[in-house]
PDB file of C-alpha atoms in Angstrom:
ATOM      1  CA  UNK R   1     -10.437 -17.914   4.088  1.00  0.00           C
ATOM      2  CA  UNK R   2      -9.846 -15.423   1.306  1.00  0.00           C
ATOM      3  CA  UNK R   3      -5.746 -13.959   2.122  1.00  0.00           C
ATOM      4  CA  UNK R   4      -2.532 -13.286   0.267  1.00  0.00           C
ATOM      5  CA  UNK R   5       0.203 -15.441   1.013  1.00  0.00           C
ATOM      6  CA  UNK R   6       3.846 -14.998   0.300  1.00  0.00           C
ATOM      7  CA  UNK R   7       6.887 -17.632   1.113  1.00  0.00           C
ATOM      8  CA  UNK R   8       9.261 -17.290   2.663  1.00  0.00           C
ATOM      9  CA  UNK R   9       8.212 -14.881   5.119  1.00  0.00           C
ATOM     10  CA  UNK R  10      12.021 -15.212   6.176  1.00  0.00           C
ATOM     11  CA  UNK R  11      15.101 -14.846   3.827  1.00  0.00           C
ATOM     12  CA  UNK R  12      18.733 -14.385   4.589  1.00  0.00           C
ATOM     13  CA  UNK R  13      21.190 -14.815   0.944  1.00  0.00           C
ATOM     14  CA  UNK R  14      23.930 -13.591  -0.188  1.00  0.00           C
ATOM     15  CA  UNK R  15      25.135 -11.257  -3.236  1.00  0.00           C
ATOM     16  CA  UNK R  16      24.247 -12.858  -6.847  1.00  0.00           C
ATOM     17  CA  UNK R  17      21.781 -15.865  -5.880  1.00  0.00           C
ATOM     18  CA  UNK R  18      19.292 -15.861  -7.669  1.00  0.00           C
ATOM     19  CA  UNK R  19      15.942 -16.303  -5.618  1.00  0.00           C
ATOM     20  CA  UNK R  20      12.152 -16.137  -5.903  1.00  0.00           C
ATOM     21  CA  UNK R  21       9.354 -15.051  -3.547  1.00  0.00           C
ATOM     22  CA  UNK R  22       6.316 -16.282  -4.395  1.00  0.00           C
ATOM     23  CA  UNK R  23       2.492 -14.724  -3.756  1.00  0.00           C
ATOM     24  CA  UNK R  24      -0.538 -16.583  -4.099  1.00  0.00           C
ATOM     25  CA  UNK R  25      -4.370 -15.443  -3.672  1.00  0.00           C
ATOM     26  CA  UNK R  26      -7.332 -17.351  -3.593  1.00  0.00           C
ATOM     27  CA  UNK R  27     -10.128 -14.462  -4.442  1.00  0.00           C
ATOM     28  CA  UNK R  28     -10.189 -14.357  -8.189  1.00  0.00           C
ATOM     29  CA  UNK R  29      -8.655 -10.919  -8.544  1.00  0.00           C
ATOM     30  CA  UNK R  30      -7.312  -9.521 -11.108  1.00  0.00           C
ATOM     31  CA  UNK R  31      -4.799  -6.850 -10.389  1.00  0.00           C
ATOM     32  CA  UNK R  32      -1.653  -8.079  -8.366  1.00  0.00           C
ATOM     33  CA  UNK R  33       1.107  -6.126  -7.341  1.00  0.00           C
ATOM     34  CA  UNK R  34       4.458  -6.401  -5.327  1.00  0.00           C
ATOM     35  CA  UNK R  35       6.246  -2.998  -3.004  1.00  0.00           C
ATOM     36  CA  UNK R  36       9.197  -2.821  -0.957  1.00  0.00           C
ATOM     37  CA  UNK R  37       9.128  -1.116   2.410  1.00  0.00           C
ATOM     38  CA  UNK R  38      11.831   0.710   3.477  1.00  0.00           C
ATOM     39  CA  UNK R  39      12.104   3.229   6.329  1.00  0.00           C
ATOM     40  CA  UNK R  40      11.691   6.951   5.559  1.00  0.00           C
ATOM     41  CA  UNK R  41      10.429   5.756   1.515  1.00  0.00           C
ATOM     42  CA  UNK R  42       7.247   3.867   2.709  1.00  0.00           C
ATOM     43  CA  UNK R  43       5.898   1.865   0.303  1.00  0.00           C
ATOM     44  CA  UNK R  44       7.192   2.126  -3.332  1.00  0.00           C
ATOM     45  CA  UNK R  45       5.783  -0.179  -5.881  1.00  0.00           C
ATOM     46  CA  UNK R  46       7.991  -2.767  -7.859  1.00  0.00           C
ATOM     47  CA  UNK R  47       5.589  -4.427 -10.855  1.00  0.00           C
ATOM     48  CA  UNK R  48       2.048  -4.804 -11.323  1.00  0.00           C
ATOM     49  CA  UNK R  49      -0.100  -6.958 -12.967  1.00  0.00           C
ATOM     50  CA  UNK R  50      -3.504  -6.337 -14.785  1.00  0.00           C
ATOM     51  CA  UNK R  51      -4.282  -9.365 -14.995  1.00  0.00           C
ATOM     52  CA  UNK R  52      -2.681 -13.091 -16.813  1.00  0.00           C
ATOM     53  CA  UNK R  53       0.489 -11.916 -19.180  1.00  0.00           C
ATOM     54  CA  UNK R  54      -0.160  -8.245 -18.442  1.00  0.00           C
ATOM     55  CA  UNK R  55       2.816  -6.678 -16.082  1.00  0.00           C
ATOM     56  CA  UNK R  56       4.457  -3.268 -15.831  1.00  0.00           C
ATOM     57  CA  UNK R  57       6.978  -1.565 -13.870  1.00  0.00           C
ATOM     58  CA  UNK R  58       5.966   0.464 -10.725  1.00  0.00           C
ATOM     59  CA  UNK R  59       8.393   2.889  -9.601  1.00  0.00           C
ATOM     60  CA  UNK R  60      11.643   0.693  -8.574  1.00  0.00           C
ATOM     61  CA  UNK R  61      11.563  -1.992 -11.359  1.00  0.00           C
ATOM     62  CA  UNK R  62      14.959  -2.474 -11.405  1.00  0.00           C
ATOM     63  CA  UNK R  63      16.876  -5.646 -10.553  1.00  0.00           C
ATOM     64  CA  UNK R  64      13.495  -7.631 -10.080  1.00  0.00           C
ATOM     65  CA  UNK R  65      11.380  -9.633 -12.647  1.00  0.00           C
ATOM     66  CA  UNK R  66       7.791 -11.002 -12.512  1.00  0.00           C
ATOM     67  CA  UNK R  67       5.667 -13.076 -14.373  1.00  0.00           C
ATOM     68  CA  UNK R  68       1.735 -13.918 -14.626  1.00  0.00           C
ATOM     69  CA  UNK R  69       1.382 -17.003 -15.937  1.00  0.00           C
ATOM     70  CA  UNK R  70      -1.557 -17.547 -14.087  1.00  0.00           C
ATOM     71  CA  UNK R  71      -4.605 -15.700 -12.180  1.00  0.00           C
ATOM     72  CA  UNK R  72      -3.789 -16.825  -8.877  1.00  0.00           C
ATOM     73  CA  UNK R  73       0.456 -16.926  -8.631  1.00  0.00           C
ATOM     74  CA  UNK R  74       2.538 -13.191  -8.570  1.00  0.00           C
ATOM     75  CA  UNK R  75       6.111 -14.654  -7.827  1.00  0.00           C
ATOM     76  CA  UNK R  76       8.628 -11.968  -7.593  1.00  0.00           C
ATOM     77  CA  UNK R  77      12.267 -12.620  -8.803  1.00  0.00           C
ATOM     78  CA  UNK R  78      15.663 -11.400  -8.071  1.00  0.00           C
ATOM     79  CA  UNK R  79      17.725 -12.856 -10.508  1.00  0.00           C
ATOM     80  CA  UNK R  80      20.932 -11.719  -8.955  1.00  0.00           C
ATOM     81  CA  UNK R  81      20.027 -10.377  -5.235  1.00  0.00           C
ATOM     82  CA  UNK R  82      22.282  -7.004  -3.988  1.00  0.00           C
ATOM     83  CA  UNK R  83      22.454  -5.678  -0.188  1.00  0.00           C
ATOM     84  CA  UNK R  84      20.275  -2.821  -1.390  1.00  0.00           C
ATOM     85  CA  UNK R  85      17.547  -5.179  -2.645  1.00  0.00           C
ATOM     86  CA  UNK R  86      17.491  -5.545   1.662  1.00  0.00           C
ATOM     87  CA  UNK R  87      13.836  -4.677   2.260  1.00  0.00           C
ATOM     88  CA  UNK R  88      10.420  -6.108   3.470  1.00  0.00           C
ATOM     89  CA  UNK R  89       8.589  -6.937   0.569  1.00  0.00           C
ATOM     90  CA  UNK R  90       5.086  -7.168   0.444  1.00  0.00           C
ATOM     91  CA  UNK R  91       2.797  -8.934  -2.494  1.00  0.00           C
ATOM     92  CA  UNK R  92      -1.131  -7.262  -2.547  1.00  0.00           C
ATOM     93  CA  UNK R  93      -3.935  -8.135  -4.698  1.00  0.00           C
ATOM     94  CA  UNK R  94      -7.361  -6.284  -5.583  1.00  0.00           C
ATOM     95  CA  UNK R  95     -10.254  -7.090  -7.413  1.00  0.00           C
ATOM     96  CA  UNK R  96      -9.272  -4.172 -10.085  1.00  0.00           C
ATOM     97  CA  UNK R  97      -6.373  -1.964  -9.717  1.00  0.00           C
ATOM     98  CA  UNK R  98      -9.291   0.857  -8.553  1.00  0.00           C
ATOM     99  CA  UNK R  99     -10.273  -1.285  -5.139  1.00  0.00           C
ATOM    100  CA  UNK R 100      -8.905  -1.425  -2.168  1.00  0.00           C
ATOM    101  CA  UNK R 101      -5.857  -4.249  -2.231  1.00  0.00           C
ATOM    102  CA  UNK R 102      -5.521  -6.793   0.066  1.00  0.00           C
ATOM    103  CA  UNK R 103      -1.703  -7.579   1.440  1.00  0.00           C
ATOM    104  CA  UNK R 104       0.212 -10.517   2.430  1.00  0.00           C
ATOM    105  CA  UNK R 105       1.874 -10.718   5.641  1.00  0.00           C
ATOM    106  CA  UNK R 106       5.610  -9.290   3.858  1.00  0.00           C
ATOM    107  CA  UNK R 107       9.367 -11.030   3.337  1.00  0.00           C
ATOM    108  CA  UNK R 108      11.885 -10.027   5.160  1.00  0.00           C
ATOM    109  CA  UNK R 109      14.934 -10.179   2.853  1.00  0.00           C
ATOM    110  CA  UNK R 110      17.861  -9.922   3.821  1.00  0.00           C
ATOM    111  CA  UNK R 111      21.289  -9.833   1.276  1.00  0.00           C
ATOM    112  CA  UNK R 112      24.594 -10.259   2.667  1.00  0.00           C
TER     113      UNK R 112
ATOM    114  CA  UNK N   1       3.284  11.169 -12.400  1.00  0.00           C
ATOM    115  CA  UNK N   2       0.956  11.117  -8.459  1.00  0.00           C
ATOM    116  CA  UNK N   3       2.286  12.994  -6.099  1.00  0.00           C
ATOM    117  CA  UNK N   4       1.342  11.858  -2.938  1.00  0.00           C
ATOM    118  CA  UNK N   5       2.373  14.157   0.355  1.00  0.00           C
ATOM    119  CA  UNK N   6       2.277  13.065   4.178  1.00  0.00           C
ATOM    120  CA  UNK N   7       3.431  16.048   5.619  1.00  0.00           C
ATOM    121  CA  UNK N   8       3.391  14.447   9.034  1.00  0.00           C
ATOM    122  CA  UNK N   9       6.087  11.853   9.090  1.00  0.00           C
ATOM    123  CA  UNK N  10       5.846  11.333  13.358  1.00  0.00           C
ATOM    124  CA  UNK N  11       2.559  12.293  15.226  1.00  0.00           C
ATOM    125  CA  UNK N  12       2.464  12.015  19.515  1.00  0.00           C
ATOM    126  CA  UNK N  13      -1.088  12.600  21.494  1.00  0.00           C
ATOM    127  CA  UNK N  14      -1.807  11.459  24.859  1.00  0.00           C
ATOM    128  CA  UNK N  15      -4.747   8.703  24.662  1.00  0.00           C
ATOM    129  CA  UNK N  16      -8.213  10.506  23.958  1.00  0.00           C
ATOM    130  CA  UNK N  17      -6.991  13.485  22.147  1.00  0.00           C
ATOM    131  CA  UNK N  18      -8.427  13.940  19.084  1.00  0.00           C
ATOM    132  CA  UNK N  19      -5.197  13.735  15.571  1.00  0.00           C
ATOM    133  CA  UNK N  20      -5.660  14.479  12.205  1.00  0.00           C
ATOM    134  CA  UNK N  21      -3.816  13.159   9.174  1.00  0.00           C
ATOM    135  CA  UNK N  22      -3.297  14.641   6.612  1.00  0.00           C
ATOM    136  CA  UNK N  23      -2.375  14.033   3.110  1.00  0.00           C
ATOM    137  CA  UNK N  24      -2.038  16.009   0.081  1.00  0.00           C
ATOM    138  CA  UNK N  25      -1.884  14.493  -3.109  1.00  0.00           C
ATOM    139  CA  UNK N  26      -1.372  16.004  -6.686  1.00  0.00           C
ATOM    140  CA  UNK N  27      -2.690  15.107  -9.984  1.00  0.00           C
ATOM    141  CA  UNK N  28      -4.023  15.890 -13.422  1.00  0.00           C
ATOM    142  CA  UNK N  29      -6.718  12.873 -13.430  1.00  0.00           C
ATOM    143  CA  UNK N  30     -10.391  14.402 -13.134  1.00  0.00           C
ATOM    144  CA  UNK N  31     -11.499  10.943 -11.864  1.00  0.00           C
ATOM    145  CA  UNK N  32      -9.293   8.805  -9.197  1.00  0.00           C
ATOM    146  CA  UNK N  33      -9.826   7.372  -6.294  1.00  0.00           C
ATOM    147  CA  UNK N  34      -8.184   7.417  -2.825  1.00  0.00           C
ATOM    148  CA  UNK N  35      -7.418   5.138  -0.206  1.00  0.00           C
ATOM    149  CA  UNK N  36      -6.227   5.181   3.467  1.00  0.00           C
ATOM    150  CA  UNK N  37      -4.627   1.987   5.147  1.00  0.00           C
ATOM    151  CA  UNK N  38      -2.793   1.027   8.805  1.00  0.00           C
ATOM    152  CA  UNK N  39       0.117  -0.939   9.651  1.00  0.00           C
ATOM    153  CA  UNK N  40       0.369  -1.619  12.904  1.00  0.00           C
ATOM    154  CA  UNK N  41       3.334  -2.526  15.064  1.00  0.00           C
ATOM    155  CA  UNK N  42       2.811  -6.220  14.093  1.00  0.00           C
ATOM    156  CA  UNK N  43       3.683  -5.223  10.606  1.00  0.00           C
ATOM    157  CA  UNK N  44       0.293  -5.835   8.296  1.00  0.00           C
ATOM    158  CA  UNK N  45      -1.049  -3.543   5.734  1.00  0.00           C
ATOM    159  CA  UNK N  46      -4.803  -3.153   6.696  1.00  0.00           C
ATOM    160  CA  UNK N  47      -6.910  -1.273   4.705  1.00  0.00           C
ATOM    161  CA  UNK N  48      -9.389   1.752   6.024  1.00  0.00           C
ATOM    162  CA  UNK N  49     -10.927   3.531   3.359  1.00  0.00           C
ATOM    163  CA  UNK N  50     -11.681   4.228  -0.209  1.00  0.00           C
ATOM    164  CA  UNK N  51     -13.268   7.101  -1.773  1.00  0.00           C
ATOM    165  CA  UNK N  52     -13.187   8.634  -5.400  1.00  0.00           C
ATOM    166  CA  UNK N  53     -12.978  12.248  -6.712  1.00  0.00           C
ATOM    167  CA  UNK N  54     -17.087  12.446  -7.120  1.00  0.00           C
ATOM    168  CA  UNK N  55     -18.314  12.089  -3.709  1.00  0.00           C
ATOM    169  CA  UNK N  56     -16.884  15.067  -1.587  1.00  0.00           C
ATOM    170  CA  UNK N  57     -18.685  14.144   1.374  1.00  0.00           C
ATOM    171  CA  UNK N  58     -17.626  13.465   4.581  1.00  0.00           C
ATOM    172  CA  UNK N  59     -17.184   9.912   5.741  1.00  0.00           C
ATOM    173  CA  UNK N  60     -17.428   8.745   9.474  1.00  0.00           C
ATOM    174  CA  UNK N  61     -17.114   5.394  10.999  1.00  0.00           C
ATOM    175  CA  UNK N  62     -17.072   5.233  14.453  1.00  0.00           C
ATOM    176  CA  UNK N  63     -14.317   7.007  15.636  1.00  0.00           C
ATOM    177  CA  UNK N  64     -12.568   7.331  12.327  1.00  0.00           C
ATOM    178  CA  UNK N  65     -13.718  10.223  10.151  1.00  0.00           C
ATOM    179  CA  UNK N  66     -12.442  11.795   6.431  1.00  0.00           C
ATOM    180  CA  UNK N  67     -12.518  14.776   4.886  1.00  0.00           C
ATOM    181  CA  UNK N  68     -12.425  14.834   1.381  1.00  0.00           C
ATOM    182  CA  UNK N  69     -11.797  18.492  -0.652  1.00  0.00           C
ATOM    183  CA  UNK N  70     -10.931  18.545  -4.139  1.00  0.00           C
ATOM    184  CA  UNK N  71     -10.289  22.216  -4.534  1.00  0.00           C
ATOM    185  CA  UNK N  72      -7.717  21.670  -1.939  1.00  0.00           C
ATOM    186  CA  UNK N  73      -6.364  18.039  -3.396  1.00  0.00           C
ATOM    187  CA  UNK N  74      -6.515  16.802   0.367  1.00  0.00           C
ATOM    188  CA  UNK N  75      -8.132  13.543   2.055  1.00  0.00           C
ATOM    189  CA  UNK N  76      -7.450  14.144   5.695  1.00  0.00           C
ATOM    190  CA  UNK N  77      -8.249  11.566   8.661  1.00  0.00           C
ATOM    191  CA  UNK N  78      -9.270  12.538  11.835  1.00  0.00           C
ATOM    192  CA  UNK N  79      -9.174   9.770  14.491  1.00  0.00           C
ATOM    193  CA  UNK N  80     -11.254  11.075  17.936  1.00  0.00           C
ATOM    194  CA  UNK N  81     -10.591   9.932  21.041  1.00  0.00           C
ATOM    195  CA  UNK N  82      -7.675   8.214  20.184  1.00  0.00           C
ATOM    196  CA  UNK N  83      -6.771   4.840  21.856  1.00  0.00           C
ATOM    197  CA  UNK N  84      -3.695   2.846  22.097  1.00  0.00           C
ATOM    198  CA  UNK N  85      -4.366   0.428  19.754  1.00  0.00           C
ATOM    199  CA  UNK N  86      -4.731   3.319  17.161  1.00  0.00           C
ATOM    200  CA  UNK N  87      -1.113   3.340  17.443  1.00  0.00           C
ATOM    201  CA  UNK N  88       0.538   2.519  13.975  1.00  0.00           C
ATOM    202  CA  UNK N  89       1.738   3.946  10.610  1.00  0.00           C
ATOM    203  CA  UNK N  90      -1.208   5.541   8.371  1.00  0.00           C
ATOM    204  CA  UNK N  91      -0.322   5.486   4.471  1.00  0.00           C
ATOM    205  CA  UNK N  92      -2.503   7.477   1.971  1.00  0.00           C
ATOM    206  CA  UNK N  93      -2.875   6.169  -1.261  1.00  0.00           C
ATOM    207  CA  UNK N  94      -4.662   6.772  -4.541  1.00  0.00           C
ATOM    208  CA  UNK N  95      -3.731   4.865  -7.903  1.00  0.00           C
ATOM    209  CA  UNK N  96      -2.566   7.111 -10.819  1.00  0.00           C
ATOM    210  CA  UNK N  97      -4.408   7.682 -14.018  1.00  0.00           C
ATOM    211  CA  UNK N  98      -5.607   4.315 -15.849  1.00  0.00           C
ATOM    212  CA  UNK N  99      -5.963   2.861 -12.513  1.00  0.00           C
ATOM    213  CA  UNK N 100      -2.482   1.187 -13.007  1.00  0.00           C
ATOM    214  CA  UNK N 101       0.221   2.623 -10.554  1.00  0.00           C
ATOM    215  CA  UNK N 102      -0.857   2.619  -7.091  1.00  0.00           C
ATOM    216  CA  UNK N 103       1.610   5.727  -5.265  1.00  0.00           C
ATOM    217  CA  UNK N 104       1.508   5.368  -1.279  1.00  0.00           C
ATOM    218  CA  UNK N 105       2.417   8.363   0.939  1.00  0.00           C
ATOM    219  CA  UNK N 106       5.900   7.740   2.978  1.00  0.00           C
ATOM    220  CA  UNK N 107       3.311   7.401   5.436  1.00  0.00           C
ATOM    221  CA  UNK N 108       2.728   8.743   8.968  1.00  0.00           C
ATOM    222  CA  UNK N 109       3.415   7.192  11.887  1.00  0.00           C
ATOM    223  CA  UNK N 110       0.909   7.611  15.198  1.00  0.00           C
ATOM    224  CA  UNK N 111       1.929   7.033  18.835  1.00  0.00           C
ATOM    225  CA  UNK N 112      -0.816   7.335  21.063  1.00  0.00           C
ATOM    226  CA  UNK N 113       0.391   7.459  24.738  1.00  0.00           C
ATOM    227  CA  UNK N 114      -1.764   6.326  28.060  1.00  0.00           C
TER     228      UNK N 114
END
């Protein structure tokens, strides 16, 4: 079944620990990208990806890092989590950047 | 940078009114596309439509339909007959030049009541 999947789908931690949240897809595309949903902003995008080594900042970059090492794997990181990095988080993927983008089912984070 | 406008941020009709979206979107690309996608309450992202800057006309698909004007900068959706289970938050969204950035609306949200 072709899908997006993110882990945890759950997360409660507190100020400063560092944590990842991963996103895998299993339909060869190239363009990856991870948003934060937060009521009354919608969706606002965090990084994208191009494709393997090729990332950029969306529109709230900062306090999160990602990486591309390979096709498949997106993970997002928050190297040291803050309450206002509280969101749902969602990891989408689309053939090119152009097509339409297929989502995961979202994080709930959650910093204390 | 897109602008991306969803003028609309709440939306009530009683079940098998007719609603239109709309959304308004600026830029300086001559060639983009656009894209329209659902969330439902049960929280997924769900995507509806796609169309780019050439083709102006009119899409339908069953009871969804677009409208598409350039000279205006708008991509409206029209839902007829609405249903419950239209009920949900519609984001507009086209990517920004270079096909890089992907801006969403703040997207609107639809409550269709029996």
């Amino acid at each position: 079944e072709a899908q997006v999947t993110q882990n945890p789908r759950y997360l409660i931690t507190v100020t400063g620990k560092k944590l990842t949240v991963t996103c895998s897809q299993n339909m060869n595309h190239e363009y990856m990208s991870w948003y934060r949903q937060d009521p009354g902003l919608g969706l606002r995008q965090i990084y994208y990806s191009m494709n393997v080594e090729v990332t950029d900042k969306g529109d709230v970059p900062e306090g999160y890092k990602v990486s591309r090492k390979e096709k498949r794997n997106f993970p997002l990181i928050l190297e040291s989590p803050s309450p206002n990095q509280t969101s749902l988080y969602f990891c989408a993927s689309s053939l090119h950047s152009y097509n339409e983008q297929f989502f995961g089912p979202g994080t709930r984070l959650t910093v204390l | 940078a897109q602008k991306v406008t969803q003028a609309q941020t709440e939306i009530s009709v009683v079940e098998k009114e007719d609603v239109t979206l709309d959304c308004v979107y600026e830029t300086r690309d001559t060639t983009y596309y656009l894209f329209w996608y659902k969330q439902p309450p049960s929280g997924e992202l769900v995507f509806l439509i796609r169309r780019n800057s050439f083709d102006e006309q009119n899409e339908i698909s069953g009871r969804y339909s677009w409208n598409f004007q350039k000279s205006t900068s708008s991509f409206n959706f029209t839902i007829t007959a609405s249903q419950v289970v239209d009920s949900a938050v519609y984001f507009c969204a086209p990517p920004e030049g270079g096909y890089q950035k992907v801006t969403f609306g703040i997207g609107t949200k639809l409550q269709v009541i029996p």
